[in-house]
Short mmCIF file of N, CA and C and ligand atoms in Angstrom, two decimals:
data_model
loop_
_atom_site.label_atom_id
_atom_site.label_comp_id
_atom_site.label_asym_id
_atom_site.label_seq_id
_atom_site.Cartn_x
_atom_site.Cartn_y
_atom_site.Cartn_z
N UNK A 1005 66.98 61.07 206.46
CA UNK A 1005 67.40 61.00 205.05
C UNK A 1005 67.05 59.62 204.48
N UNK A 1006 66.23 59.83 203.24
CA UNK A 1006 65.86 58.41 202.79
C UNK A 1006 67.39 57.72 202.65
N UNK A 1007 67.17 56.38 202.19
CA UNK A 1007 67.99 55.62 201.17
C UNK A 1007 68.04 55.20 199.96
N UNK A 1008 68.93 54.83 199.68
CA UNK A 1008 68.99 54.85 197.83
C UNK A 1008 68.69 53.31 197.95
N UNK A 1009 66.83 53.23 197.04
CA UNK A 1009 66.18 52.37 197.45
C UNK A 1009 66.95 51.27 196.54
N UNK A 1010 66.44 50.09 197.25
CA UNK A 1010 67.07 48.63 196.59
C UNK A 1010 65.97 48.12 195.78
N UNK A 1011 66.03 48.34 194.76
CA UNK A 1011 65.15 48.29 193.65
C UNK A 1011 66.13 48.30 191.84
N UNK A 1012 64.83 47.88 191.08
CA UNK A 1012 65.68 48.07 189.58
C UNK A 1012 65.13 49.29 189.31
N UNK A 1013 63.91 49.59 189.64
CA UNK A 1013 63.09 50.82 189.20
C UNK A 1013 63.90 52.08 189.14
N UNK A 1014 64.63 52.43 187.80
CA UNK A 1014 65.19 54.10 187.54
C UNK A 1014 64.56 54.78 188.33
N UNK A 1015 62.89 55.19 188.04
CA UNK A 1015 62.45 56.35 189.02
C UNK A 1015 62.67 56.20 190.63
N UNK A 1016 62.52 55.29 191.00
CA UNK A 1016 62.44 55.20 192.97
C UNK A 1016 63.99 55.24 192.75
N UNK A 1017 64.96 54.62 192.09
CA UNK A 1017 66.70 55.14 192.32
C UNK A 1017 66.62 56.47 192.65
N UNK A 1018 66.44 57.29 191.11
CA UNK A 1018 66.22 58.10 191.31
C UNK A 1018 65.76 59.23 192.33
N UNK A 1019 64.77 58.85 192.50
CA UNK A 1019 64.44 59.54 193.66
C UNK A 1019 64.59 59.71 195.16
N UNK A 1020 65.41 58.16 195.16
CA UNK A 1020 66.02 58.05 196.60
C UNK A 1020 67.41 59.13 196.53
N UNK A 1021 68.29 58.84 195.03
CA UNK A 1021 69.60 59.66 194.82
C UNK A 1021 69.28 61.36 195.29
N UNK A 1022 68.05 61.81 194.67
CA UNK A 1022 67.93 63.29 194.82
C UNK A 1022 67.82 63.33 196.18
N UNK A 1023 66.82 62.69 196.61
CA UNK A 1023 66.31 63.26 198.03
C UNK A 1023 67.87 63.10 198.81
N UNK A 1024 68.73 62.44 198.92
CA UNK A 1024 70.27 62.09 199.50
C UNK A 1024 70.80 63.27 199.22
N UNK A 1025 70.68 64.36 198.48
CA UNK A 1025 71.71 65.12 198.20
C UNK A 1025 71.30 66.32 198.46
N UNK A 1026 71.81 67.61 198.70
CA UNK A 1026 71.09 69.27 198.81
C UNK A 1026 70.99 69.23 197.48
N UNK A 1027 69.84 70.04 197.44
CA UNK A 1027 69.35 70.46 196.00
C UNK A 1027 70.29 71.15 195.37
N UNK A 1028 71.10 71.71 195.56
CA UNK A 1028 72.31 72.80 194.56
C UNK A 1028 73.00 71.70 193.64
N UNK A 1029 73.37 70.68 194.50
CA UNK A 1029 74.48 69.27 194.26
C UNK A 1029 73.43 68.91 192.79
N UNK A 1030 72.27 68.35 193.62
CA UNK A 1030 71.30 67.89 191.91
C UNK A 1030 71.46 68.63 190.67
N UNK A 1031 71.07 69.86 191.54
CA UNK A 1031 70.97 71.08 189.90
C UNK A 1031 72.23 70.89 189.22
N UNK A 1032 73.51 70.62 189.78
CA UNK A 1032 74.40 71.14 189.21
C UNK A 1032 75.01 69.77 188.19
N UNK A 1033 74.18 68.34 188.87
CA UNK A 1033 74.70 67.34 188.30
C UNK A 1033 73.94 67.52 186.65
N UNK A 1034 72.64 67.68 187.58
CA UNK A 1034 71.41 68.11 186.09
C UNK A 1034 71.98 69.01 185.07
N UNK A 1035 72.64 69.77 185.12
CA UNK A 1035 73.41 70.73 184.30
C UNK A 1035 74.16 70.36 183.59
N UNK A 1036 74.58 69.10 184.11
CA UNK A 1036 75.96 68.53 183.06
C UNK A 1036 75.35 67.28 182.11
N UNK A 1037 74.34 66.91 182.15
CA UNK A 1037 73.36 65.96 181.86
C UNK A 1037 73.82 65.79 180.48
N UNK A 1038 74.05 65.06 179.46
CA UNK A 1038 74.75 64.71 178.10
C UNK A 1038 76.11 65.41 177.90
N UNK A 1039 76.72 65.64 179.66
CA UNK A 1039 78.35 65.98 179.06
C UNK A 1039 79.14 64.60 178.91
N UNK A 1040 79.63 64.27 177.52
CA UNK A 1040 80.43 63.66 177.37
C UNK A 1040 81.55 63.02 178.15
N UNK A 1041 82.36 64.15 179.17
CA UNK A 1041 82.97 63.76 180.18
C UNK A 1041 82.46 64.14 181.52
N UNK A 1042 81.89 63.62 181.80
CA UNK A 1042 80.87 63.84 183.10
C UNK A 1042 81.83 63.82 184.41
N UNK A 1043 82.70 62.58 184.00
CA UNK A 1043 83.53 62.27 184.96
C UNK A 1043 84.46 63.37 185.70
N UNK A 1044 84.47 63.93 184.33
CA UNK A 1044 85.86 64.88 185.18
C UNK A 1044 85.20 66.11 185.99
N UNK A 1045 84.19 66.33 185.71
CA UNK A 1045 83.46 67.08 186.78
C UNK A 1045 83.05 66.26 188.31
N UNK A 1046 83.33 65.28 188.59
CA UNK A 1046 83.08 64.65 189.95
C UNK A 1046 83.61 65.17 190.69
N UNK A 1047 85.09 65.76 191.10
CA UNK A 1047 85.54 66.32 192.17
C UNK A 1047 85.01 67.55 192.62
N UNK A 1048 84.06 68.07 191.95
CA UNK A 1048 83.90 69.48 191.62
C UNK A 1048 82.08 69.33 192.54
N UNK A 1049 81.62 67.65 191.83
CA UNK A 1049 80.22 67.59 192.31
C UNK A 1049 80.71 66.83 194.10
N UNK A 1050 81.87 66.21 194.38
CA UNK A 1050 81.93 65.85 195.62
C UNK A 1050 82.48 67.19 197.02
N UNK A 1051 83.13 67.72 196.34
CA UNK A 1051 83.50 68.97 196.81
C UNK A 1051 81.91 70.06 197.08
N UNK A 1052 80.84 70.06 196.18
CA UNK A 1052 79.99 70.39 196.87
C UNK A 1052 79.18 70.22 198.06
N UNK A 1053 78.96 68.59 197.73
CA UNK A 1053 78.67 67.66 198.93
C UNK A 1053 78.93 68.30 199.92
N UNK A 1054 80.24 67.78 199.91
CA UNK A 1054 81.06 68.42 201.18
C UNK A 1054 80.64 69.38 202.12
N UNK A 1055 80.91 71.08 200.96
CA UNK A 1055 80.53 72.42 201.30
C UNK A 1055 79.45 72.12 201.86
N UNK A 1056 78.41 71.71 201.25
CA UNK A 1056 77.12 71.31 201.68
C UNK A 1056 76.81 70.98 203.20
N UNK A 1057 77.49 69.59 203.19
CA UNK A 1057 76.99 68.92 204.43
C UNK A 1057 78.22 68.35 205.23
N UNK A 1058 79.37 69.11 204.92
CA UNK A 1058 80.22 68.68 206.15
C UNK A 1058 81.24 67.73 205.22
N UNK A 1059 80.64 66.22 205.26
CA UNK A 1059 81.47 65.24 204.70
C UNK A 1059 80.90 64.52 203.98
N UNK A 1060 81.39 63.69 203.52
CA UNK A 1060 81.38 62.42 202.54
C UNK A 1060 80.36 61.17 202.64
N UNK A 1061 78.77 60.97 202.81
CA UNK A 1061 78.42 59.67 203.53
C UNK A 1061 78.69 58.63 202.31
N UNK A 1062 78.71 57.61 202.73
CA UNK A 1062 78.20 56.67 201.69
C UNK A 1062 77.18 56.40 200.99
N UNK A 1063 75.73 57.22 201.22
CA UNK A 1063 74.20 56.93 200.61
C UNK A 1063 75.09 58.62 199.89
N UNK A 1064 75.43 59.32 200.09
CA UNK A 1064 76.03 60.87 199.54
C UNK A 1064 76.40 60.25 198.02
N UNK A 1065 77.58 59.39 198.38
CA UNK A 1065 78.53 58.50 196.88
C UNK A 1065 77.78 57.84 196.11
N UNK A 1066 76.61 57.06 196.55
CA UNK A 1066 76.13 56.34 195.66
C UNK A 1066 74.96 57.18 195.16
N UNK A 1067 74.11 58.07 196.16
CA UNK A 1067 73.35 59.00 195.38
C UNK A 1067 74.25 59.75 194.06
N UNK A 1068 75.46 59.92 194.36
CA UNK A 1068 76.65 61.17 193.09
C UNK A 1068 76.45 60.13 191.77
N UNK A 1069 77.03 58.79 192.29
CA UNK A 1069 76.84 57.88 191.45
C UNK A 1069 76.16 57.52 190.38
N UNK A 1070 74.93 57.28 191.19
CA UNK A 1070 73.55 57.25 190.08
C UNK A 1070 73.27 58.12 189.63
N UNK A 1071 73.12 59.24 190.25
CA UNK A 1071 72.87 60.36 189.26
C UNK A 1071 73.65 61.05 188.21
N UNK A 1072 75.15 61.18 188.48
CA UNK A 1072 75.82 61.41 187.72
C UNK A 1072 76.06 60.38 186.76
N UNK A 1073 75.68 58.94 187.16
CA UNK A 1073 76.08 57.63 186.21
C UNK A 1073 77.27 57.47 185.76
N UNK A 1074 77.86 57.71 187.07
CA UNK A 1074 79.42 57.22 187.42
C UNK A 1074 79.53 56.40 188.20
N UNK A 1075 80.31 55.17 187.69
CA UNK A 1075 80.46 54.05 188.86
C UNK A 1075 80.89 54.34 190.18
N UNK A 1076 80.30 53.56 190.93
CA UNK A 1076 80.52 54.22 192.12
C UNK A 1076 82.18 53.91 193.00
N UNK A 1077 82.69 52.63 192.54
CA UNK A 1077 84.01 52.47 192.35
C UNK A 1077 84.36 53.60 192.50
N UNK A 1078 84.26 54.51 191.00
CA UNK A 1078 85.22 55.45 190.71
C UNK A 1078 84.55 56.97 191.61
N UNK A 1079 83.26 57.21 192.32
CA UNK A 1079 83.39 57.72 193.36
C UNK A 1079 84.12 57.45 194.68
N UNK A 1080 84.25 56.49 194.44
CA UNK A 1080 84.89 56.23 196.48
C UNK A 1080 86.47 56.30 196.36
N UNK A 1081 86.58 56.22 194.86
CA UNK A 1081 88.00 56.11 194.73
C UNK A 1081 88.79 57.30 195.08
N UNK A 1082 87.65 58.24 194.32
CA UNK A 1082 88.20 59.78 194.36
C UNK A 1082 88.10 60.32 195.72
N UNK A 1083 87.22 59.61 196.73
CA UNK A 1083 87.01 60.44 197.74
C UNK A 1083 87.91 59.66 198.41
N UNK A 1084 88.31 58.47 198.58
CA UNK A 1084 89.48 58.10 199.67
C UNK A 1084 90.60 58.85 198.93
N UNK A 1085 91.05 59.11 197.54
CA UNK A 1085 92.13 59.41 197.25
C UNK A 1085 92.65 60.42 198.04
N UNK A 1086 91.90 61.15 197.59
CA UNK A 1086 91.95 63.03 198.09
C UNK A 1086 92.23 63.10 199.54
N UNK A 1087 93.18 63.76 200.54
CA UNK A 1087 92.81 63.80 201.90
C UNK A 1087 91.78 64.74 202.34
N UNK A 1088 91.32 65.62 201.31
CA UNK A 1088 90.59 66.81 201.68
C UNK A 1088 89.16 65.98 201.77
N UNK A 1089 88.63 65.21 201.31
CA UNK A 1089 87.30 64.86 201.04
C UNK A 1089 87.22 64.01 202.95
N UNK A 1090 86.14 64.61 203.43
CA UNK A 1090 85.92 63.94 204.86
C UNK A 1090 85.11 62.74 205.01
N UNK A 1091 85.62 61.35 204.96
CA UNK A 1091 84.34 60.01 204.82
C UNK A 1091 83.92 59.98 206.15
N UNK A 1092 83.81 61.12 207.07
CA UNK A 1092 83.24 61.06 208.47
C UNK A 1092 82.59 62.14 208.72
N UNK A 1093 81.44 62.31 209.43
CA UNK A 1093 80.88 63.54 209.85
C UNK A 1093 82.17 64.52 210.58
N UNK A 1094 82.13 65.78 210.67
CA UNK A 1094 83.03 66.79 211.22
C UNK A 1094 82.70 66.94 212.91
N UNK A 1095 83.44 66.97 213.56
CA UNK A 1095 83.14 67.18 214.91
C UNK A 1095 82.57 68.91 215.11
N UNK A 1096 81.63 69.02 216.26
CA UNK A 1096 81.32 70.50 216.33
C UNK A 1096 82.78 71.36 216.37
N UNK A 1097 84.20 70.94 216.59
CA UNK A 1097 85.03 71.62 216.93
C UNK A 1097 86.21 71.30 216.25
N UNK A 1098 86.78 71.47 214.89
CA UNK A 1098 87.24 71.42 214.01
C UNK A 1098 88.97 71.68 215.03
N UNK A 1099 89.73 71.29 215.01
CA UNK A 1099 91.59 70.97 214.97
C UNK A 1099 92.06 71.05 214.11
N UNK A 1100 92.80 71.72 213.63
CA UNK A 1100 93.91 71.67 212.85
C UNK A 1100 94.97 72.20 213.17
N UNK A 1101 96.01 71.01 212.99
CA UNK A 1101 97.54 71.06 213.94
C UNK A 1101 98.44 71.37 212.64
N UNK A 1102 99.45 72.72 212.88
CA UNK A 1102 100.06 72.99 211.64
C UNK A 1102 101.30 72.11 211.88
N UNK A 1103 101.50 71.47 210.92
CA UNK A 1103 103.03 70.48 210.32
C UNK A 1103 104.06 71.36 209.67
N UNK A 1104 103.80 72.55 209.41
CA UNK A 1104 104.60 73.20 208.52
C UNK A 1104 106.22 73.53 209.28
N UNK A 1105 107.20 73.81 208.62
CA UNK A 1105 108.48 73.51 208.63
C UNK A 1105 108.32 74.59 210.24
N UNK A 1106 108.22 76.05 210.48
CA UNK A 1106 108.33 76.40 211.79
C UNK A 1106 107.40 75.70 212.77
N UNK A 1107 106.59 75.10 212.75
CA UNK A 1107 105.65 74.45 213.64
C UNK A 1107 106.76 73.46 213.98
N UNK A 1108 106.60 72.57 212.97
CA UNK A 1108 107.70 71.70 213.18
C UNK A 1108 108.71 71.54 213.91
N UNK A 1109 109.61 72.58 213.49
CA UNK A 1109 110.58 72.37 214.16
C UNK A 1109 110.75 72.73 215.89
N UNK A 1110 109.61 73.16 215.89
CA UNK A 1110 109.28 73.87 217.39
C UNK A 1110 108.37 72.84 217.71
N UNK A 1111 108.05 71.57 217.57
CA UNK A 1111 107.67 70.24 218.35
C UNK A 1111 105.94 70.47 218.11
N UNK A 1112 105.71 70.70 216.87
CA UNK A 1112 104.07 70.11 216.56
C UNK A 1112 104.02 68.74 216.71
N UNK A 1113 104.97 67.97 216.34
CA UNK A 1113 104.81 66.36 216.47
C UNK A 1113 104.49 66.16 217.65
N UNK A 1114 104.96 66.84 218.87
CA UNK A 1114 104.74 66.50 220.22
C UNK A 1114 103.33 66.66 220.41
N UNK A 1115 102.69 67.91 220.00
CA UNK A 1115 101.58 68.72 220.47
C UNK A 1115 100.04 67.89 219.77
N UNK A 1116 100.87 67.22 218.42
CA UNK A 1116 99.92 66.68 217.55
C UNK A 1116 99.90 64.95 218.74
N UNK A 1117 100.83 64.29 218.89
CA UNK A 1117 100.67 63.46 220.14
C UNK A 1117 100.21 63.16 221.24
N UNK A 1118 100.02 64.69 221.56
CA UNK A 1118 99.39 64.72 222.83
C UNK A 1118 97.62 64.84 222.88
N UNK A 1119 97.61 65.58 221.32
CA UNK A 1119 96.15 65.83 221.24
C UNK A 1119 95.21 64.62 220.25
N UNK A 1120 96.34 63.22 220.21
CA UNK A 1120 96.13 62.40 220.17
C UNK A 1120 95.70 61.66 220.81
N UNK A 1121 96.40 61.74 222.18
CA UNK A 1121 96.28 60.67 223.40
C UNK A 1121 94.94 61.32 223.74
N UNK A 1122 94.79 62.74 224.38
CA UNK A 1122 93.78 62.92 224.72
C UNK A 1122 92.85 62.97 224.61
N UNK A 1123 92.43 63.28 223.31
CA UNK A 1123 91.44 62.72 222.22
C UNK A 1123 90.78 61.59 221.70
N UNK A 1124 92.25 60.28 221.76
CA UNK A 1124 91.84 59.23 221.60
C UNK A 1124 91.52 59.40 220.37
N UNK A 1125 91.75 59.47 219.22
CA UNK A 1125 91.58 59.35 217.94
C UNK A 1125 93.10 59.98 217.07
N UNK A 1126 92.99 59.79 215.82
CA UNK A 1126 93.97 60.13 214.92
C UNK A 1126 93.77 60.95 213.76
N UNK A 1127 94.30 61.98 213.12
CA UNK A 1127 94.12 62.98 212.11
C UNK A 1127 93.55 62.01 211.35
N UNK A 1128 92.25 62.85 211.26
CA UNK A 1128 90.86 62.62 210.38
C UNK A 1128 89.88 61.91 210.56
N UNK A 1129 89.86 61.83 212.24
CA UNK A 1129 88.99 61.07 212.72
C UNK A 1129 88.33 62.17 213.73
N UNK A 1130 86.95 61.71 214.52
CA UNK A 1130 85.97 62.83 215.05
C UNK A 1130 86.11 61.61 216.21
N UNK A 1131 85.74 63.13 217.40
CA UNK A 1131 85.73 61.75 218.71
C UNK A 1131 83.87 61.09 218.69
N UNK A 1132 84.43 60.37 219.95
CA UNK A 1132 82.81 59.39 219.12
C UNK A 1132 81.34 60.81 220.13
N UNK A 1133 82.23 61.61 220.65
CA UNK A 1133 80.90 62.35 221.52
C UNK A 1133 81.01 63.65 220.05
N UNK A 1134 80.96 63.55 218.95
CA UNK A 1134 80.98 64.46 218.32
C UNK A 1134 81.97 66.02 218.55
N UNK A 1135 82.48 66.20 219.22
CA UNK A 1135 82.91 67.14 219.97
C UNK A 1135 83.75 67.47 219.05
N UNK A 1136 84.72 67.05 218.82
CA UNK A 1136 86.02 67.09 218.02
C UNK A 1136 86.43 66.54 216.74
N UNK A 1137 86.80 67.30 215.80
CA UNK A 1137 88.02 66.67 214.93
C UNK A 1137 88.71 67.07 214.33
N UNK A 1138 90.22 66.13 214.36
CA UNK A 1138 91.18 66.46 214.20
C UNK A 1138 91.96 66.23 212.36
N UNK A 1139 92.85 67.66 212.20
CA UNK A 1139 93.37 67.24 211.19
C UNK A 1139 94.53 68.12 211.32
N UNK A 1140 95.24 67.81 210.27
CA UNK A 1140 96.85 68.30 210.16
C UNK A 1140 96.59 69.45 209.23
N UNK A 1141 97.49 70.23 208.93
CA UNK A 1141 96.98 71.53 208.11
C UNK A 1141 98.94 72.20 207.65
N UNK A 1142 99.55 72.47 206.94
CA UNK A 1142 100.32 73.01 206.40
C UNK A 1142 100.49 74.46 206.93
N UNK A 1143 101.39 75.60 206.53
CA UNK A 1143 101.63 76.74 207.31
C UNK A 1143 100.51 77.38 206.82
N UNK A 1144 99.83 77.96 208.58
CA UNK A 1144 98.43 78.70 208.72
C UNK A 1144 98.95 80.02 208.48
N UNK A 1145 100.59 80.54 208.29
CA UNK A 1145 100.76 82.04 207.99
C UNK A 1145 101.11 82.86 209.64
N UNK A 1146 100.94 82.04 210.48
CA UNK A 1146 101.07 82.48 211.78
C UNK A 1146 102.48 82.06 212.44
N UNK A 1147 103.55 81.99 211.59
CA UNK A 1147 104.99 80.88 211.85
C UNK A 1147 105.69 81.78 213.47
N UNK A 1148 105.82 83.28 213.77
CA UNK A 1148 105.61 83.75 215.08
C UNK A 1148 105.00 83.12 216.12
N UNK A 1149 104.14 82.42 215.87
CA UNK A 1149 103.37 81.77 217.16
C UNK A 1149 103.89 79.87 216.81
N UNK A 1150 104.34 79.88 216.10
CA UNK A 1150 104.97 78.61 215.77
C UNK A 1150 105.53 77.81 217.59
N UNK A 1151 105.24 76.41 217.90
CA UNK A 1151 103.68 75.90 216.93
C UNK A 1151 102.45 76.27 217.58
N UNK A 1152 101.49 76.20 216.34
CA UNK A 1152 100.58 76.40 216.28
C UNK A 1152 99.04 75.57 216.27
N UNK A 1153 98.25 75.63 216.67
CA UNK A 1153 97.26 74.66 216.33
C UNK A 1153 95.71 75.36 216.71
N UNK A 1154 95.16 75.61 215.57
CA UNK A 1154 93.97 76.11 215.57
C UNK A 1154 92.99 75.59 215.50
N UNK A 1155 91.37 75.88 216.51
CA UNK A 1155 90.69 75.18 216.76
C UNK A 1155 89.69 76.35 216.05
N UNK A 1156 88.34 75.81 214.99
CA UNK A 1156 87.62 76.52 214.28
C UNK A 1156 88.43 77.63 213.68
N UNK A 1157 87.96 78.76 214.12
CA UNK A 1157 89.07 79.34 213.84
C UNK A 1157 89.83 80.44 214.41
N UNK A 1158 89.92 80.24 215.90
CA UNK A 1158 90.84 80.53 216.61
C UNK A 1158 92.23 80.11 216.87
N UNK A 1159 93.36 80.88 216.27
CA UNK A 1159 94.69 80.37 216.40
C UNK A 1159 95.25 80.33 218.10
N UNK A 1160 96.05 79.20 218.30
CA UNK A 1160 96.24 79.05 219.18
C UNK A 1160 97.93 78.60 219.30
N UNK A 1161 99.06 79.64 220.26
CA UNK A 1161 100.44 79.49 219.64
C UNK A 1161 100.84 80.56 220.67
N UNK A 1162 102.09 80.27 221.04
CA UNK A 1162 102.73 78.91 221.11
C UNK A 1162 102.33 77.91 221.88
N UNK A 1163 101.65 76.60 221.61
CA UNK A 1163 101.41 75.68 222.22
C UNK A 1163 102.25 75.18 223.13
N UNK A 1164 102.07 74.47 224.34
CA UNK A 1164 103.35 73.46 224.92
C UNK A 1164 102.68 72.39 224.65
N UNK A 1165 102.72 70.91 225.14
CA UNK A 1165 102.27 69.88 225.32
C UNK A 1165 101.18 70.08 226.75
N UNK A 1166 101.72 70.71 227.39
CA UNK A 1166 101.13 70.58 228.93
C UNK A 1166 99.90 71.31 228.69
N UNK A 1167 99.66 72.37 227.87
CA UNK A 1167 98.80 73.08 227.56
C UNK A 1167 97.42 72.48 226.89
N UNK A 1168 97.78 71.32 226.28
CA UNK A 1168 96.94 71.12 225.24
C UNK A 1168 95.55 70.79 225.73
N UNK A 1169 95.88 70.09 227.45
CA UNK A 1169 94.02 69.73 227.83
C UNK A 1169 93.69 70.80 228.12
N UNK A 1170 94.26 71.94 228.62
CA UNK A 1170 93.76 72.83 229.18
C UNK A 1170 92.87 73.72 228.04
N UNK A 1171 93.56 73.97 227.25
CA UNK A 1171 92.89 74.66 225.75
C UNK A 1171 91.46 73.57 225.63
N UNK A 1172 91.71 71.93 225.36
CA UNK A 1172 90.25 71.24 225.35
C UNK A 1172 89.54 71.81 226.38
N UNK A 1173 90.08 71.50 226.95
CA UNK A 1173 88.89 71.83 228.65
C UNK A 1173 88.15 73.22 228.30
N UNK A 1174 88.75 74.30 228.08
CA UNK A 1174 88.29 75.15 227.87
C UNK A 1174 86.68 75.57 226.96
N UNK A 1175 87.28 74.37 226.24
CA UNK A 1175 86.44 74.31 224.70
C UNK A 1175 85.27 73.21 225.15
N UNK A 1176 85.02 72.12 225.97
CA UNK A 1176 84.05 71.28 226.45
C UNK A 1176 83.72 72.60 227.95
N UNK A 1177 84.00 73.82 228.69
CA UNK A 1177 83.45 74.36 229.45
C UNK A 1177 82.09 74.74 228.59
N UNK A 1178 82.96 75.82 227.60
CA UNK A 1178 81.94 76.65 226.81
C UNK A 1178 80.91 75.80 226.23
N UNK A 1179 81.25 74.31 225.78
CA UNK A 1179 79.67 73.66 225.76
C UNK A 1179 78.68 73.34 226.59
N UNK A 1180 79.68 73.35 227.74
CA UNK A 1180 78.58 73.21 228.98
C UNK A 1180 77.63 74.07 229.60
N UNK A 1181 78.32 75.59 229.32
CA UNK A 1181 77.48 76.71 230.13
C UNK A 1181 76.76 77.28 228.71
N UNK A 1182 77.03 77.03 227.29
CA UNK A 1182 76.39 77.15 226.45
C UNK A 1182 74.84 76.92 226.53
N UNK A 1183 74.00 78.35 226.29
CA UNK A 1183 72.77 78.08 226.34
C UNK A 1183 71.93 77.18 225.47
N UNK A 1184 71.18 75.89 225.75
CA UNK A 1184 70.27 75.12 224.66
C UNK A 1184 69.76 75.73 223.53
N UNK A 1185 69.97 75.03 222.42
CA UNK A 1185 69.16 75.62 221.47
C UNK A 1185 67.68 75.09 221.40
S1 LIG B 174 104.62 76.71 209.84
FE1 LIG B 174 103.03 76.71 211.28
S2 LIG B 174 102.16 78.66 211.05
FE2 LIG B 174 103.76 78.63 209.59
#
């Protein structure tokens, strides 16, 4: 992926911003091109991103930036604001540990702890072998299996603590005997 060249030249900006982004993201900034409030369509153009490509980069923000000709301040602002917006690539194996009041009370804090330690990272962070990442998630609708904690999107419930490497393990086997692409 190019970079958003260091130059004054509009066109090479330009053209570093497009090439940074999936083409849908451009079209759609291009579409709004003399809207008056441009701005308030940003969550709408970072949220594509996203869909797009996972998460949030920083050449992503400043490409939204220039092209949309919104300070970029007020991109990074919106994307740290939000917890939904990801400023990290996604691990191949998406976590999400439900917090919701039956999880809860049936010791997600524990389960979310443990898949802390073992992990070595913290909700909203990816481990550094790409493998994983973790986030917290509200009631998945599954409060019977309470708690709960679903990986892609396989629910997984009732968790113990003791359980939790064993479920990883499971999930680093299947990459292992997984055939190469
Ligand atoms: S509270 Fe966790 S599934 Fe409902």
């Amino acid at each position: 992926m190019s970079t958003i060249a260091n130059t004054d030249n509009w066109l090479e900006i330009k053209a570093a911003a497009v090439a940074a982004l999936p083409p849908s993201v451009v079209e759609f900034i291009a579409s709004l091109e003399g809207s008056v409030h441009s701005e308030s369509h940003l969550i709408a153009i970072l949220h594509m991103v996203q869909a797009e490509t996972g998460w949030l980069s920083t050449e992503q923000m400043g490409a939204v930036a220039q092209l949309a000709q919104i300070p970029l301040a007020k991109v990074t602002g919106v994307a740290t604001f939000y917890h939904y917006f990801r400023l990290q690539p996604r691990g191949k194996h998406m976590i999400n540990v439900c917090l919701g009041t039956a999880c809860y009370v049936k010791g997600a804090d524990k389960i979310s702890q443990r898949l802390m330690d073992n992990l070595g990272i913290q909700f909203g962070e990816t481990t550094k072998d790409g493998m994983f990442s973790l986030e917290s998630t509200r009631c998945l609708g599954t409060c019977g299996l309470a708690p709960v904690v679903m990986i892609d999107d396989q629910v997984h419930g009732p968790v113990t603590p003791g359980e939790v490497s064993l479920i990883l393990e499971k999930y680093l086997k299947k990459e292992k005997t997984a055939p190469k692409a």
